[in-house]
Amino acid sequence: MRFIMACAVLLCLAGCSNKSGIALNNQQTVIMESPVLTAGIIPGLPALSVDQGRKKATLSLSNNQSKPIKINFVFYWYDKQGLDLLPFAEPRTVTVPANATIDISSLNGNLDAYSVRVHLYL
């Protein structure tokens, strides 16, 4: 009986082990509300680069409509553990011209910046 109790305790403790950090879906880099897609905006995938020692994220936005569309966006930066990097970026607005593609970008001077997500909304 003691053996069974000891095994149960070990199994419980083994289930409590955890990798450090927060599990993030790295495939979900663009978060957009459904009206954005309905409006005709098609986003690309964020591309990360380095610009004068700072991390830079660039995202292309394509407008396949015959009228310009105003889009609001926020870039959210994360470290390798999946934690938000402060300070948060301010929401910004851009107008995507009719039948055109533009790039939006964000710079982050934090050396721990590892990944980015972009939230698009009307």
PDB file of C-alpha atoms in Angstrom:
ATOM      1  CA  MET A   1       0.000   0.000   0.000  1.00  0.00           C
ATOM      2  CA  ARG A   2       2.841   2.388   0.821  1.00  0.00           C
ATOM      3  CA  PHE A   3       4.364   1.646  -2.555  1.00  0.00           C
ATOM      4  CA  ILE A   4       1.132   2.655  -4.339  1.00  0.00           C
ATOM      5  CA  MET A   5       0.925   5.889  -2.292  1.00  0.00           C
ATOM      6  CA  ALA A   6       4.547   6.713  -3.092  1.00  0.00           C
ATOM      7  CA  CYS A   7       3.943   6.112  -6.810  1.00  0.00           C
ATOM      8  CA  ALA A   8       0.831   8.315  -6.722  1.00  0.00           C
ATOM      9  CA  VAL A   9       2.804  11.151  -5.109  1.00  0.00           C
ATOM     10  CA  LEU A  10       5.584  10.821  -7.696  1.00  0.00           C
ATOM     11  CA  LEU A  11       3.094  10.863 -10.554  1.00  0.00           C
ATOM     12  CA  CYS A  12       1.457  13.998  -9.156  1.00  0.00           C
ATOM     13  CA  LEU A  13       4.819  15.720  -8.801  1.00  0.00           C
ATOM     14  CA  ALA A  14       5.866  14.686 -12.301  1.00  0.00           C
ATOM     15  CA  GLY A  15       2.679  16.256 -13.663  1.00  0.00           C
ATOM     16  CA  CYS A  16       3.601  19.551 -12.005  1.00  0.00           C
ATOM     17  CA  SER A  17       6.894  19.921 -13.857  1.00  0.00           C
ATOM     18  CA  ASN A  18       6.867  22.776 -16.322  1.00  0.00           C
ATOM     19  CA  LYS A  19       9.114  24.320 -18.938  1.00  0.00           C
ATOM     20  CA  SER A  20       9.946  27.892 -18.075  1.00  0.00           C
ATOM     21  CA  GLY A  21       8.018  30.446 -20.078  1.00  0.00           C
ATOM     22  CA  ILE A  22       4.572  30.667 -21.559  1.00  0.00           C
ATOM     23  CA  ALA A  23       3.450  28.441 -24.392  1.00  0.00           C
ATOM     24  CA  LEU A  24       2.714  30.609 -27.430  1.00  0.00           C
ATOM     25  CA  ASN A  25       1.555  29.541 -30.827  1.00  0.00           C
ATOM     26  CA  ASN A  26       4.321  30.896 -33.047  1.00  0.00           C
ATOM     27  CA  GLN A  27       2.118  30.310 -36.092  1.00  0.00           C
ATOM     28  CA  GLN A  28      -0.341  32.978 -34.929  1.00  0.00           C
ATOM     29  CA  THR A  29       1.630  36.150 -35.635  1.00  0.00           C
ATOM     30  CA  VAL A  30      -1.197  38.253 -37.071  1.00  0.00           C
ATOM     31  CA  ILE A  31      -4.391  38.704 -35.104  1.00  0.00           C
ATOM     32  CA  MET A  32      -7.173  40.458 -36.948  1.00  0.00           C
ATOM     33  CA  GLU A  33     -10.809  41.048 -36.396  1.00  0.00           C
ATOM     34  CA  SER A  34     -13.149  39.647 -39.045  1.00  0.00           C
ATOM     35  CA  PRO A  35     -14.163  43.081 -40.447  1.00  0.00           C
ATOM     36  CA  VAL A  36     -10.544  43.606 -41.542  1.00  0.00           C
ATOM     37  CA  LEU A  37     -10.674  40.644 -43.904  1.00  0.00           C
ATOM     38  CA  THR A  38     -14.189  41.575 -45.004  1.00  0.00           C
ATOM     39  CA  ALA A  39     -12.938  45.071 -45.843  1.00  0.00           C
ATOM     40  CA  GLY A  40     -10.439  43.552 -48.269  1.00  0.00           C
ATOM     41  CA  ILE A  41      -7.192  43.747 -46.299  1.00  0.00           C
ATOM     42  CA  ILE A  42      -4.856  40.781 -46.682  1.00  0.00           C
ATOM     43  CA  PRO A  43      -1.856  40.780 -44.338  1.00  0.00           C
ATOM     44  CA  GLY A  44       1.465  39.109 -44.932  1.00  0.00           C
ATOM     45  CA  LEU A  45       3.592  37.561 -42.194  1.00  0.00           C
ATOM     46  CA  PRO A  46       5.733  39.751 -39.934  1.00  0.00           C
ATOM     47  CA  ALA A  47       9.391  39.748 -40.929  1.00  0.00           C
ATOM     48  CA  LEU A  48      12.002  40.394 -38.243  1.00  0.00           C
ATOM     49  CA  SER A  49      15.282  42.165 -38.928  1.00  0.00           C
ATOM     50  CA  VAL A  50      17.811  44.385 -37.153  1.00  0.00           C
ATOM     51  CA  ASP A  51      17.960  48.127 -37.847  1.00  0.00           C
ATOM     52  CA  GLN A  52      20.769  50.100 -36.164  1.00  0.00           C
ATOM     53  CA  GLY A  53      20.959  47.651 -33.263  1.00  0.00           C
ATOM     54  CA  ARG A  54      17.198  47.483 -32.706  1.00  0.00           C
ATOM     55  CA  LYS A  55      14.765  44.729 -33.647  1.00  0.00           C
ATOM     56  CA  LYS A  56      12.442  45.682 -36.488  1.00  0.00           C
ATOM     57  CA  ALA A  57       9.206  43.952 -37.422  1.00  0.00           C
ATOM     58  CA  THR A  58       7.685  44.669 -40.833  1.00  0.00           C
ATOM     59  CA  LEU A  59       4.278  43.540 -42.078  1.00  0.00           C
ATOM     60  CA  SER A  60       2.796  44.062 -45.534  1.00  0.00           C
ATOM     61  CA  LEU A  61      -0.881  44.957 -45.904  1.00  0.00           C
ATOM     62  CA  SER A  62      -2.596  44.490 -49.255  1.00  0.00           C
ATOM     63  CA  ASN A  63      -5.864  46.171 -50.159  1.00  0.00           C
ATOM     64  CA  ASN A  64      -7.703  44.422 -53.005  1.00  0.00           C
ATOM     65  CA  GLN A  65     -10.606  46.889 -52.978  1.00  0.00           C
ATOM     66  CA  SER A  66     -11.137  49.926 -55.237  1.00  0.00           C
ATOM     67  CA  LYS A  67     -11.268  52.301 -52.251  1.00  0.00           C
ATOM     68  CA  PRO A  68      -8.731  53.166 -49.530  1.00  0.00           C
ATOM     69  CA  ILE A  69      -9.182  51.462 -46.155  1.00  0.00           C
ATOM     70  CA  LYS A  70      -8.146  52.841 -42.773  1.00  0.00           C
ATOM     71  CA  ILE A  71      -6.611  50.186 -40.485  1.00  0.00           C
ATOM     72  CA  ASN A  72      -5.621  50.403 -36.817  1.00  0.00           C
ATOM     73  CA  PHE A  73      -2.753  48.243 -35.603  1.00  0.00           C
ATOM     74  CA  VAL A  74      -0.591  47.436 -32.598  1.00  0.00           C
ATOM     75  CA  PHE A  75       2.670  45.491 -32.497  1.00  0.00           C
ATOM     76  CA  TYR A  76       3.193  43.294 -29.406  1.00  0.00           C
ATOM     77  CA  TRP A  77       6.762  42.184 -28.671  1.00  0.00           C
ATOM     78  CA  TYR A  78       7.737  39.053 -26.708  1.00  0.00           C
ATOM     79  CA  ASP A  79      10.944  37.582 -25.295  1.00  0.00           C
ATOM     80  CA  LYS A  80      12.063  33.952 -25.727  1.00  0.00           C
ATOM     81  CA  GLN A  81       9.935  32.853 -22.779  1.00  0.00           C
ATOM     82  CA  GLY A  82       6.816  34.357 -24.360  1.00  0.00           C
ATOM     83  CA  LEU A  83       6.570  37.261 -21.922  1.00  0.00           C
ATOM     84  CA  ASP A  84       5.396  40.699 -23.037  1.00  0.00           C
ATOM     85  CA  LEU A  85       8.113  43.297 -23.401  1.00  0.00           C
ATOM     86  CA  LEU A  86       7.387  46.701 -21.943  1.00  0.00           C
ATOM     87  CA  PRO A  87       6.593  49.389 -22.772  1.00  0.00           C
ATOM     88  CA  PHE A  88       3.699  48.384 -25.000  1.00  0.00           C
ATOM     89  CA  ALA A  89       3.564  50.053 -28.391  1.00  0.00           C
ATOM     90  CA  GLU A  90       0.912  52.684 -28.929  1.00  0.00           C
ATOM     91  CA  PRO A  91      -1.941  51.850 -31.330  1.00  0.00           C
ATOM     92  CA  ARG A  92      -1.400  53.440 -34.734  1.00  0.00           C
ATOM     93  CA  THR A  93      -3.522  54.046 -37.809  1.00  0.00           C
ATOM     94  CA  VAL A  94      -2.657  53.800 -41.486  1.00  0.00           C
ATOM     95  CA  THR A  95      -4.661  54.157 -44.694  1.00  0.00           C
ATOM     96  CA  VAL A  96      -3.999  51.454 -47.266  1.00  0.00           C
ATOM     97  CA  PRO A  97      -4.575  52.931 -50.740  1.00  0.00           C
ATOM     98  CA  ALA A  98      -6.938  51.228 -53.183  1.00  0.00           C
ATOM     99  CA  ASN A  99      -5.460  48.206 -54.966  1.00  0.00           C
ATOM    100  CA  ALA A 100      -2.104  48.694 -53.263  1.00  0.00           C
ATOM    101  CA  THR A 101       0.278  47.103 -50.793  1.00  0.00           C
ATOM    102  CA  ILE A 102       2.058  48.981 -48.029  1.00  0.00           C
ATOM    103  CA  ASP A 103       4.436  48.024 -45.221  1.00  0.00           C
ATOM    104  CA  ILE A 104       3.935  48.857 -41.559  1.00  0.00           C
ATOM    105  CA  SER A 105       6.738  48.428 -39.048  1.00  0.00           C
ATOM    106  CA  SER A 106       7.756  48.663 -35.421  1.00  0.00           C
ATOM    107  CA  LEU A 107      11.155  49.125 -33.819  1.00  0.00           C
ATOM    108  CA  ASN A 108      12.088  47.721 -30.408  1.00  0.00           C
ATOM    109  CA  GLY A 109      15.355  48.560 -28.663  1.00  0.00           C
ATOM    110  CA  ASN A 110      14.998  45.790 -26.079  1.00  0.00           C
ATOM    111  CA  LEU A 111      17.760  43.240 -26.657  1.00  0.00           C
ATOM    112  CA  ASP A 112      15.449  40.480 -25.366  1.00  0.00           C
ATOM    113  CA  ALA A 113      12.943  41.043 -28.207  1.00  0.00           C
ATOM    114  CA  TYR A 114      12.476  37.671 -29.866  1.00  0.00           C
ATOM    115  CA  SER A 115       9.074  37.555 -31.548  1.00  0.00           C
ATOM    116  CA  VAL A 116       6.192  39.813 -32.451  1.00  0.00           C
ATOM    117  CA  ARG A 117       2.448  39.694 -33.003  1.00  0.00           C
ATOM    118  CA  VAL A 118       0.395  42.275 -34.814  1.00  0.00           C
ATOM    119  CA  HIS A 119      -3.230  43.082 -33.994  1.00  0.00           C
ATOM    120  CA  LEU A 120      -5.230  44.583 -36.891  1.00  0.00           C
ATOM    121  CA  TYR A 121      -8.644  46.158 -36.457  1.00  0.00           C
ATOM    122  CA  LEU A 122     -10.879  48.749 -38.138  1.00  0.00           C
TER     123      LEU A 122
END
